[in-house]
mmCIF file of C-alpha atoms in Angstrom:
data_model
loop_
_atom_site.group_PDB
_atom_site.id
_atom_site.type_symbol
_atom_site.label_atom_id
_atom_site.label_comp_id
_atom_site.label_asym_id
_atom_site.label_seq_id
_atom_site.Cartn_x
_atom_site.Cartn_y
_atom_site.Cartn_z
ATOM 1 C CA UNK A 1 109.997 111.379 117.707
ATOM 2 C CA UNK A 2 107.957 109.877 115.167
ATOM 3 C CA UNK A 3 107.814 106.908 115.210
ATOM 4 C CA UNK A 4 104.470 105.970 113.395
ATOM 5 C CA UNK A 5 106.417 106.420 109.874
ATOM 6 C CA UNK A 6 106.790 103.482 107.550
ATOM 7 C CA UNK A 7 103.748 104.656 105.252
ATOM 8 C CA UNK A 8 106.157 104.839 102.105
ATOM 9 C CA UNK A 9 105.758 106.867 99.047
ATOM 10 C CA UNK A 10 104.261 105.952 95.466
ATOM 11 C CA UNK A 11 107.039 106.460 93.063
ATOM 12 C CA UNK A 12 106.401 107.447 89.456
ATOM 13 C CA UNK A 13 107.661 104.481 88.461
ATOM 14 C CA UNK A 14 105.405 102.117 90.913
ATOM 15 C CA UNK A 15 102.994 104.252 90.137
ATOM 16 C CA UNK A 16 102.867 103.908 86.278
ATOM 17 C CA UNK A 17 103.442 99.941 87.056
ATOM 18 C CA UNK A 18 100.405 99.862 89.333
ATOM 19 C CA UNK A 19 98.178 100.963 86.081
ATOM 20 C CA UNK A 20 99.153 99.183 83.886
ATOM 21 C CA UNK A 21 98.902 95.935 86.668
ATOM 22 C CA UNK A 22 95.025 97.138 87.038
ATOM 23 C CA UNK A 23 94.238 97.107 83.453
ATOM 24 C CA UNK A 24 95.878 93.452 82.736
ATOM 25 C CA UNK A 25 94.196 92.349 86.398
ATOM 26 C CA UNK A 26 90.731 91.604 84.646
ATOM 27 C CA UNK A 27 92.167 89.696 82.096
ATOM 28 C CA UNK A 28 94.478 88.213 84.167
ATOM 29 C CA UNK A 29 92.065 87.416 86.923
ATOM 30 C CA UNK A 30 89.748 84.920 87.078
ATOM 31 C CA UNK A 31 89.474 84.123 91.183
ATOM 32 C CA UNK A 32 85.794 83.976 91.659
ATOM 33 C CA UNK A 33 85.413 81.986 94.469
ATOM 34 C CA UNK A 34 86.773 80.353 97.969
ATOM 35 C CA UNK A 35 90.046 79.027 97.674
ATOM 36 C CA UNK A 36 89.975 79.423 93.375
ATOM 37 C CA UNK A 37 92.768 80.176 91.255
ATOM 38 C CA UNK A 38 93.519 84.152 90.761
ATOM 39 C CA UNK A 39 95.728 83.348 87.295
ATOM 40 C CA UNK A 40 98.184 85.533 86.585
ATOM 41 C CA UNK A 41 101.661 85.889 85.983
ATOM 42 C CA UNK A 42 103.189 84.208 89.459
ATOM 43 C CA UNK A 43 101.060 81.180 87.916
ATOM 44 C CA UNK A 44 102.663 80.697 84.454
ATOM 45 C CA UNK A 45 105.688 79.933 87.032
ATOM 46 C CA UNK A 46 103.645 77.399 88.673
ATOM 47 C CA UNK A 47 102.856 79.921 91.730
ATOM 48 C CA UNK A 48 99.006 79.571 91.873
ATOM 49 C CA UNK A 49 97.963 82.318 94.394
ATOM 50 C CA UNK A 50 94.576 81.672 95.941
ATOM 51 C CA UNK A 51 91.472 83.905 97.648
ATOM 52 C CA UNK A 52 91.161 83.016 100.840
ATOM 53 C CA UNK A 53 87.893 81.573 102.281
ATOM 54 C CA UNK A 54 85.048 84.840 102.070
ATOM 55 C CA UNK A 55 83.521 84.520 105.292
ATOM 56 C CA UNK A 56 86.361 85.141 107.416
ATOM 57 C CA UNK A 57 88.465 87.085 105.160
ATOM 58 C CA UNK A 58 86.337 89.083 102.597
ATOM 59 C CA UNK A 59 89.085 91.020 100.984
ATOM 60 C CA UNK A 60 90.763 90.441 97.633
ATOM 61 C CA UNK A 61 93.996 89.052 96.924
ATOM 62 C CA UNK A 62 96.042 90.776 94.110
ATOM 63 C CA UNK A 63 97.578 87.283 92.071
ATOM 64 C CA UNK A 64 99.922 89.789 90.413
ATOM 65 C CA UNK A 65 101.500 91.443 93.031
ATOM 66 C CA UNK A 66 104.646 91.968 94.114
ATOM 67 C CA UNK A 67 105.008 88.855 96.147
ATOM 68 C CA UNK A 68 102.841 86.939 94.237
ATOM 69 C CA UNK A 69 106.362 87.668 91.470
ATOM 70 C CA UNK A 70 108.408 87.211 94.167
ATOM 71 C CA UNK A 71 107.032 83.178 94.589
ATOM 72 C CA UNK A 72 107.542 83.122 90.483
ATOM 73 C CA UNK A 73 110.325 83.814 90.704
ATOM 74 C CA UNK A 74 111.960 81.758 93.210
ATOM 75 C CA UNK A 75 109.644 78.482 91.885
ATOM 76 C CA UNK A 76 111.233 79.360 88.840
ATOM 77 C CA UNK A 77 114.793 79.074 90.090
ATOM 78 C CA UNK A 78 114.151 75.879 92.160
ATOM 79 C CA UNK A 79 114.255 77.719 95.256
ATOM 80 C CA UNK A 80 110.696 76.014 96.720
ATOM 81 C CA UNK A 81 111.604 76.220 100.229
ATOM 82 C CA UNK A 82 111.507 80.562 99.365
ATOM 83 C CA UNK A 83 108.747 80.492 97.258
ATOM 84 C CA UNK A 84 106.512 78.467 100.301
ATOM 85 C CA UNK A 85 108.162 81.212 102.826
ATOM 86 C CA UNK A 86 107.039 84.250 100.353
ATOM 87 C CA UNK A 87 103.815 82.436 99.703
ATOM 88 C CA UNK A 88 102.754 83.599 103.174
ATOM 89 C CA UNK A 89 102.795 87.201 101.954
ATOM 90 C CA UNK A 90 101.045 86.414 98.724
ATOM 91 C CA UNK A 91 98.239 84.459 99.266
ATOM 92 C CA UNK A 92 97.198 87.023 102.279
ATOM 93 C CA UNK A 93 94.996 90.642 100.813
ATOM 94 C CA UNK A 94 97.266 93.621 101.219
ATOM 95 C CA UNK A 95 96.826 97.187 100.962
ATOM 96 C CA UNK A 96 96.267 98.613 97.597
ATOM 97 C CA UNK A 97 98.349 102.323 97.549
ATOM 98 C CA UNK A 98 96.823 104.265 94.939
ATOM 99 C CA UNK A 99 99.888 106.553 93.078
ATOM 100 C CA UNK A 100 99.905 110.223 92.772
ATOM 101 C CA UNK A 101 99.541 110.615 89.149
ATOM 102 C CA UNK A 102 96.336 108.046 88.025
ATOM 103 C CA UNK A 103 94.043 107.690 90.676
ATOM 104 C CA UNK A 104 90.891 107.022 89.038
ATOM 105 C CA UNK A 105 92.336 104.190 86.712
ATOM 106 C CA UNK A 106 94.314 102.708 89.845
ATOM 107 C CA UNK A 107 91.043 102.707 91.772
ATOM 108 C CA UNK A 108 88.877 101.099 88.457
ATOM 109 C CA UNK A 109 91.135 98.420 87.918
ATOM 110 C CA UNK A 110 91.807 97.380 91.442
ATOM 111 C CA UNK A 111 88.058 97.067 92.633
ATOM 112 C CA UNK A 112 86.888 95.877 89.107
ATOM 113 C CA UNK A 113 89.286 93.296 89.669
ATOM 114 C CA UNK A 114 88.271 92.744 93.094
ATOM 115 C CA UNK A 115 84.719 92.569 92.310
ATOM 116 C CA UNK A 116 84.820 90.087 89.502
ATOM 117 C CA UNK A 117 86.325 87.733 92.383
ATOM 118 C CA UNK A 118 83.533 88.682 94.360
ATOM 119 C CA UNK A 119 85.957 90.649 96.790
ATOM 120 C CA UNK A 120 86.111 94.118 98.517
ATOM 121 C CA UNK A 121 89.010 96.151 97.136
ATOM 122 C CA UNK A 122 91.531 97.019 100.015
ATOM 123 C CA UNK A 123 93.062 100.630 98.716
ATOM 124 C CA UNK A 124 95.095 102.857 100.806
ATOM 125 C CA UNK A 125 94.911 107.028 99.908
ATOM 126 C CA UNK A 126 98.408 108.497 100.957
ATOM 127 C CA UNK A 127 99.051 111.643 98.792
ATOM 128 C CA UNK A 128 98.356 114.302 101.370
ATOM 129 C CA UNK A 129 99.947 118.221 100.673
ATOM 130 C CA UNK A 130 103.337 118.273 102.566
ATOM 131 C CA UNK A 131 103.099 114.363 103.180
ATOM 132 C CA UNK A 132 105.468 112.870 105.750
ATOM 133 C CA UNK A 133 107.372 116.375 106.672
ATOM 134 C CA UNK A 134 109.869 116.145 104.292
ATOM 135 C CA UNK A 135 111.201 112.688 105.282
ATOM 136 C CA UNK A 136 111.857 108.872 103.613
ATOM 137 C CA UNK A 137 107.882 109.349 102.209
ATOM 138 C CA UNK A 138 107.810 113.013 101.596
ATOM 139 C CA UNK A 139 105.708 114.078 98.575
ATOM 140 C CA UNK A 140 101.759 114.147 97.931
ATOM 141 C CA UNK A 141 99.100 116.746 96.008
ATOM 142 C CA UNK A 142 100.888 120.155 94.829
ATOM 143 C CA UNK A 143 98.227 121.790 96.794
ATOM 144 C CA UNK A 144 94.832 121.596 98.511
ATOM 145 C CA UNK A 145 92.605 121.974 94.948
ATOM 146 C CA UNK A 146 95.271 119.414 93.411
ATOM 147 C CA UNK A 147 94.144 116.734 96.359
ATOM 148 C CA UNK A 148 90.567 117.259 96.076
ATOM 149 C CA UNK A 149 91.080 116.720 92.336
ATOM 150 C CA UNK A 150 92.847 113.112 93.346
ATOM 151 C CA UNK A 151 90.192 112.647 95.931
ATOM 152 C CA UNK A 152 87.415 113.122 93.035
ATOM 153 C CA UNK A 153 89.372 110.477 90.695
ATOM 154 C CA UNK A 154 89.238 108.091 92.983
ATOM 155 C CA UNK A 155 85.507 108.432 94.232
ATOM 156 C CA UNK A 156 85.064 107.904 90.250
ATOM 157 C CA UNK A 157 87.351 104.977 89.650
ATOM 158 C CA UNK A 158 85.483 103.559 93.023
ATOM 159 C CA UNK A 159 81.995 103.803 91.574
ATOM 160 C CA UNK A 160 79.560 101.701 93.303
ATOM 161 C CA UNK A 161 81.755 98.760 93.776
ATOM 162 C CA UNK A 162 83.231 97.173 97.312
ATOM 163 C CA UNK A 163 86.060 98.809 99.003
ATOM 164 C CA UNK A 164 87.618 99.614 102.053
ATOM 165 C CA UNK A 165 89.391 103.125 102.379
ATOM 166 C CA UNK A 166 92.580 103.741 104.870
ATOM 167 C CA UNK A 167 92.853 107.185 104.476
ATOM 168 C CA UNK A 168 96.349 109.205 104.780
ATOM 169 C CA UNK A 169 98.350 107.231 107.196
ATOM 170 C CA UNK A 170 100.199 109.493 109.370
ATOM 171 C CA UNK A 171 97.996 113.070 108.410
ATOM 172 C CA UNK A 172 96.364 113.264 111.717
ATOM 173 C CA UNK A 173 99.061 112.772 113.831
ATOM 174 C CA UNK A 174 101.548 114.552 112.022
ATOM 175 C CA UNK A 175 99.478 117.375 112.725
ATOM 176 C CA UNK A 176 99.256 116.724 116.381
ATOM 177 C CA UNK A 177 103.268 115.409 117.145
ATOM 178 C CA UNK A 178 104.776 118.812 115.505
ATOM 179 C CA UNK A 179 105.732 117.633 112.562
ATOM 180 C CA UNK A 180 103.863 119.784 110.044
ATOM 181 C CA UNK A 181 103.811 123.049 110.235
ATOM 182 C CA UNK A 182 100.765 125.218 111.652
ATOM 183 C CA UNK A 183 100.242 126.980 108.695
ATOM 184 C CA UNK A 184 99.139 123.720 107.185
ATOM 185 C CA UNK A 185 96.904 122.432 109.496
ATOM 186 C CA UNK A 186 93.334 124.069 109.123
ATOM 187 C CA UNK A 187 93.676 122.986 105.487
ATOM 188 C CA UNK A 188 94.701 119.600 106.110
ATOM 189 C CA UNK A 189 91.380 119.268 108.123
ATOM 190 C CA UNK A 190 89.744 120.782 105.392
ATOM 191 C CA UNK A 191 90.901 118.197 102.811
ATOM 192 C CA UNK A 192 90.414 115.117 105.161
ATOM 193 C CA UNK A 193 87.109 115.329 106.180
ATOM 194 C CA UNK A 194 86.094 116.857 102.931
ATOM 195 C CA UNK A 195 87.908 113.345 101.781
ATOM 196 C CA UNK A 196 85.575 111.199 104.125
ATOM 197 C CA UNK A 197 82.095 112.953 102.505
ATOM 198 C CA UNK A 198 83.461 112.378 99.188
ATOM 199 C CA UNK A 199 83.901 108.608 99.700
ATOM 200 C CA UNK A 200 80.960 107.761 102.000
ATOM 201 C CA UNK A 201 78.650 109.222 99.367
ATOM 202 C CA UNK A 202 79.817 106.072 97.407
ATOM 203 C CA UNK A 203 77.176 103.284 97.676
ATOM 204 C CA UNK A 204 79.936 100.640 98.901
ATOM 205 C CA UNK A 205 82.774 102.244 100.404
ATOM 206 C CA UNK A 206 84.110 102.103 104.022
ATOM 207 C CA UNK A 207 86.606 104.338 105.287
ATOM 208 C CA UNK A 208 89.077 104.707 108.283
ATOM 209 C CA UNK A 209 90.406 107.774 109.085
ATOM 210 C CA UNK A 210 94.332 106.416 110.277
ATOM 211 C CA UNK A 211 94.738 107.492 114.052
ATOM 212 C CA UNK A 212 98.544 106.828 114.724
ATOM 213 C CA UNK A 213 99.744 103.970 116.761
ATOM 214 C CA UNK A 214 100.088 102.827 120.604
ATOM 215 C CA UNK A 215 103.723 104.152 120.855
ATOM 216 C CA UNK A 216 103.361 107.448 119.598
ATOM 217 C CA UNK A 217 101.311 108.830 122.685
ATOM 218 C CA UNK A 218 97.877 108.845 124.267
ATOM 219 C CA UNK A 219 94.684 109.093 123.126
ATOM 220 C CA UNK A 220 93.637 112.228 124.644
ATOM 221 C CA UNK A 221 96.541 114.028 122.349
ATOM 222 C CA UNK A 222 94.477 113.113 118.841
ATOM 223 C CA UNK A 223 91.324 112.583 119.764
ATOM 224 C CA UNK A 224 89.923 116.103 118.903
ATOM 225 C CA UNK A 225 91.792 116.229 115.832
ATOM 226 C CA UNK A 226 90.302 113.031 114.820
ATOM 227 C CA UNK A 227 87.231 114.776 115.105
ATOM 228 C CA UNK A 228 88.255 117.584 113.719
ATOM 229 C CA UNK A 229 89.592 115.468 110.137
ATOM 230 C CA UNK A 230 86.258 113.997 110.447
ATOM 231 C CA UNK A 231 85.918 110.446 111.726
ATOM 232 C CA UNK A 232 81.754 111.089 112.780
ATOM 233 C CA UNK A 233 81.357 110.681 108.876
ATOM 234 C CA UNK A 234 83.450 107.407 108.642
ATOM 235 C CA UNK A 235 83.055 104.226 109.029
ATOM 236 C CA UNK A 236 86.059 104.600 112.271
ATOM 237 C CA UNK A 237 89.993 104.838 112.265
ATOM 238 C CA UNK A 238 92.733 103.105 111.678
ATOM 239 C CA UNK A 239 95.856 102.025 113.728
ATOM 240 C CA UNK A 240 99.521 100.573 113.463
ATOM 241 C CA UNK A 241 99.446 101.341 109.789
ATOM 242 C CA UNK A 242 102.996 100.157 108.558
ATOM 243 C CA UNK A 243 104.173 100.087 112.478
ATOM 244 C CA UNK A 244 104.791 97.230 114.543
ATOM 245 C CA UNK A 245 103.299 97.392 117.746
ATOM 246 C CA UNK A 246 101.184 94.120 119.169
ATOM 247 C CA UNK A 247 97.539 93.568 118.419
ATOM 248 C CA UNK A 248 96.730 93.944 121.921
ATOM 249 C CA UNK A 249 98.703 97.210 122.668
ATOM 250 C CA UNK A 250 96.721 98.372 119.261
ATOM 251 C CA UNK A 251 93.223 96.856 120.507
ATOM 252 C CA UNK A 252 94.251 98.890 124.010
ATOM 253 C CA UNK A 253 95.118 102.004 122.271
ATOM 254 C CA UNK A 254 91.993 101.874 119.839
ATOM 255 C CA UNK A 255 89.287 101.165 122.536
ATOM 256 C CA UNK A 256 90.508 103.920 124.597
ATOM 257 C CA UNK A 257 90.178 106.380 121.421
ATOM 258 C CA UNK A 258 87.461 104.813 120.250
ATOM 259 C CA UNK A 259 85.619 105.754 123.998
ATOM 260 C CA UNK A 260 86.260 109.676 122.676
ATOM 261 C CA UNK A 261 84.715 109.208 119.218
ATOM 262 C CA UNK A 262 81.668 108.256 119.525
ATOM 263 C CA UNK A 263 82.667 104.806 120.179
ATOM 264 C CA UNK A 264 83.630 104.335 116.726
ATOM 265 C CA UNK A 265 85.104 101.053 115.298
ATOM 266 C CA UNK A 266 88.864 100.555 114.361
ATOM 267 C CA UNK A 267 91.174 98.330 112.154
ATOM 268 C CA UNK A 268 94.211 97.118 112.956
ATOM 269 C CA UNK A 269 97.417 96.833 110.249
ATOM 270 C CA UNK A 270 98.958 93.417 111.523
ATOM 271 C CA UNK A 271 100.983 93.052 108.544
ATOM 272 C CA UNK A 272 104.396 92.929 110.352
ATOM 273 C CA UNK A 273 103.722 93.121 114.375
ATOM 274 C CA UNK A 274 104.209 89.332 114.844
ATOM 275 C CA UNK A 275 107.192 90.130 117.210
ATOM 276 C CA UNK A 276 105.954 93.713 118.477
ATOM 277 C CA UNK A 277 108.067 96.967 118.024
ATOM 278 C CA UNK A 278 112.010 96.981 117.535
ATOM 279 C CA UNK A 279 113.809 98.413 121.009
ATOM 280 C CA UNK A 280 117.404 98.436 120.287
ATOM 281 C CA UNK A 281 119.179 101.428 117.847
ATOM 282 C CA UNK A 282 118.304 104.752 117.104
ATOM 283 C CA UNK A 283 114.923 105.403 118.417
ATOM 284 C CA UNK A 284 113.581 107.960 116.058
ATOM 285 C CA UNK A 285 114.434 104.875 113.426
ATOM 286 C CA UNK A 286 113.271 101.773 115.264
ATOM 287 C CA UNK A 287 110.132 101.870 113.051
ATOM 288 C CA UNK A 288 112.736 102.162 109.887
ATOM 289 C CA UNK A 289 113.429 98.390 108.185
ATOM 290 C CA UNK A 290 113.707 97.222 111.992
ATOM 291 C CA UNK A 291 115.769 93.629 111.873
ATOM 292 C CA UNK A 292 113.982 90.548 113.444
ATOM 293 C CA UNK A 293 110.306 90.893 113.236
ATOM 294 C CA UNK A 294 107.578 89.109 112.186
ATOM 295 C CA UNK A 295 104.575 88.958 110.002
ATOM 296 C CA UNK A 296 101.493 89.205 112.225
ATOM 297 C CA UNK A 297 97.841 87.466 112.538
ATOM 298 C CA UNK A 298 96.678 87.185 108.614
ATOM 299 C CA UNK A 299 93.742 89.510 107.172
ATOM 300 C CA UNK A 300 89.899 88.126 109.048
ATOM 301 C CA UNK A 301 86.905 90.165 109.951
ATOM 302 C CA UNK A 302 86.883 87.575 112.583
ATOM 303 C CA UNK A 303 88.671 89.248 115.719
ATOM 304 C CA UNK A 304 88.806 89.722 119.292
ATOM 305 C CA UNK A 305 87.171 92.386 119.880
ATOM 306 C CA UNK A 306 83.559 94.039 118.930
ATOM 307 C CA UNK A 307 85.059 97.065 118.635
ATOM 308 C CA UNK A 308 87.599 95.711 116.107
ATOM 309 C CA UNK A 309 85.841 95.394 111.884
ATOM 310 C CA UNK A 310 89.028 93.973 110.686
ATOM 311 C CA UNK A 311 92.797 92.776 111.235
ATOM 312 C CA UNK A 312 94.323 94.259 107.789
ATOM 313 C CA UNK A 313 98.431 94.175 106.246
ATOM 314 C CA UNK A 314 97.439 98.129 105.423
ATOM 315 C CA UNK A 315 101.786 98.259 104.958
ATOM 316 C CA UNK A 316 102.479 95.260 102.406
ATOM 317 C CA UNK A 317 104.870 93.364 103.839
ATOM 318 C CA UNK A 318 108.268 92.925 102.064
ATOM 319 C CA UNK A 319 108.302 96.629 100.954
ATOM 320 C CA UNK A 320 110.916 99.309 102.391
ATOM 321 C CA UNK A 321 109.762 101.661 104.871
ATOM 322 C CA UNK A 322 112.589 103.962 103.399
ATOM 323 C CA UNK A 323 116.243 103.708 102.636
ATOM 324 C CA UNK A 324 117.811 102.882 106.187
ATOM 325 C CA UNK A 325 119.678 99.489 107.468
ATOM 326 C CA UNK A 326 120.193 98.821 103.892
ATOM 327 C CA UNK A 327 117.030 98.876 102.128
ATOM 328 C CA UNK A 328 115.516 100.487 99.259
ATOM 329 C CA UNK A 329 113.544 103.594 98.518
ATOM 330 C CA UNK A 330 110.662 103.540 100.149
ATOM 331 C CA UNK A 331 108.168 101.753 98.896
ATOM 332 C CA UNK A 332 110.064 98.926 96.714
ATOM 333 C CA UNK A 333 110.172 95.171 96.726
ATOM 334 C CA UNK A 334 112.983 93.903 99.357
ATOM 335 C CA UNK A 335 112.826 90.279 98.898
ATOM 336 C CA UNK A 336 115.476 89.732 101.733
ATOM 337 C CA UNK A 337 113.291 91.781 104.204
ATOM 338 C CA UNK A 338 110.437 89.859 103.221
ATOM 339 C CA UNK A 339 111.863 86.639 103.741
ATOM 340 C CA UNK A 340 113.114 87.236 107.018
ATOM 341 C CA UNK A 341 109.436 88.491 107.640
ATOM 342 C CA UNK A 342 107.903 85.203 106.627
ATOM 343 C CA UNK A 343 110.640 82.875 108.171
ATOM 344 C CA UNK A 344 110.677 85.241 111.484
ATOM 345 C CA UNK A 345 106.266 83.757 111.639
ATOM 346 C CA UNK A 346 107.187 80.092 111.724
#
């Protein structure tokens, strides 16, 4: 059963958008400060998309992403009461998923961007060999020496500027729920710790090595393997990327792994886990599109627990987890599902 999925693919297409997005961003962007405009196209449509305030929430909001278009467009069309709703998604630092086929101009234009607003760059690495088992995110590097290529163009588009790494949501414990194959898995632990000593060597990069979720199993099942993809070297692990379960299930589940890591710390995706995990229908797809949930507590550094750096929407909220109950290819802009995501956190 796995049920941690949700970490979608980069299409070409998204992918060739996302670059040319990064170039225009430091022309486009001009959010400097606490609460100051970040100009950009949702703002020629009278959606002004904000930072929020630094010391709580020191990660950079994108004014030209997808929801920022989203508010555009529905200002644009009178629908207000929308735009507000979608606003909640936009004005809120998401996950930055770095495509297959550009990596160091991605990773350049997002944290140049993020640095001229005085921000830390929120990017997301998901192009792992044999990504996702063949399922609704399948894809990633042709090949071990292809990945460490990717790896190196992001390092360079990274430089010495902010940024916080999730790295390969899903890698580890698709290696430790059956999923991928043996004869993939000493290279896979090759790649991902060779990942985390090419990005710590960067002068202002943190990384998380993604750890699964509180519904996939217990700790004691990944913790070696954690080890083994080589969380000593980061800055800790991730959990509930692009899943749904509660902030205190995922505190629960991260202290207890945390206790067989060195005590490392852990971040938390919140983007969508306002009303917990989805119980009803198939339950290999519950974490598919699931109806009725909720966006969860917004991005902040400011949480409840030592243990815990950062509350983060890793999975940005409003895109498909694949194409099940009706939505898109994974990855792509569902306005609908968005929507009900925003309306469900009233």
């Amino acid at each position: 059963m796995y049920v941690s999925r949700g970490a979608r693919r980069a299409t070409r297409a998204r992918a060739s958008a996302a670059v040319l997005g990064a170039a225009l961003l430091l022309a486009a962007c001009s959010a400097s400060g606490d609460g100051d405009k970040g100009d950009g196209e949702g703002d020629q449509a009278g959606a002004t998309i904000t930072q929020q305030p630094k010391e709580a929430d020191p990660f950079w909001v994108n004014p030209d992403g997808n929801a920022a278009k989203q508010v555009a467009a529905y200002a644009k069309s009178g629908k207000d009461d929308n735009a507000e709703q979608i606003r909640k998604i936009a004005q809120q630092p998401v996950g930055e998923w770095i495509g297959p086929e550009n990596p160091e101009q991605e990773a350049r234009g997002f944290t140049e961007a993020a640095d001229k607003a005085g921000r830390t760059a929120l990017l997301v690495l998901y192009n792992i060999p044999h990504r996702d088992c063949g399922q609704y995110s399948q894809g990633g590097a042709a090949d071990g020496n292809a990945y460490r290529t990717w790896i190196d163009g992001v390092a360079a588009g990274i430089g010495d500027r902010a940024a916080t790494v999730i790295l390969e949501p899903d890698a580890v414990l698709h290696l430790v729920d059956g999923c991928t194959e043996e004869e993939f898995h000493e290279e896979r632990y090759d790649l991902l710790s060779g990942a985390v000593e090419k990005l710590k060597s960067l002068k202002n990069t943190k990384v998380y090595v993604d750890a699964g979720n509180a519904g996939w199993g217990h700790p004691d099942q990944i913790f070696e393997p954690l080890k083994w993809a080589g969380v000593a070297k980061a800055d800790g692990f991730s959990v509930n990327v692009s899943n749904f379960y509660s902030t205190e299930d995922s505190i629960t589940y991260g202290k207890e792994l945390s206790a067989k890591v060195g005590n490392k710390h852990f971040v938390i995706d919140t983007s969508r886990n306002g009303n917990g995990p989805y119980t009803d229908g198939d339950e290999n797809e519950r974490w598919c599109n699931p109806p009725g949930r909720a966006l969860g507590e917004t991005p902040t550094i400011k949480t409840a627990d030592p243990l815990v750096d950062a509350y983060l929407w890793v999975k940005r909220p409003g895109e498909s987890d694949g194409e099940c109950k009706g939505g898109p290819k994974a990855g792509q802009w569902w306005a609908d599902y968005a929507l009900k995501l925003a309306k469900a956190s009233d």
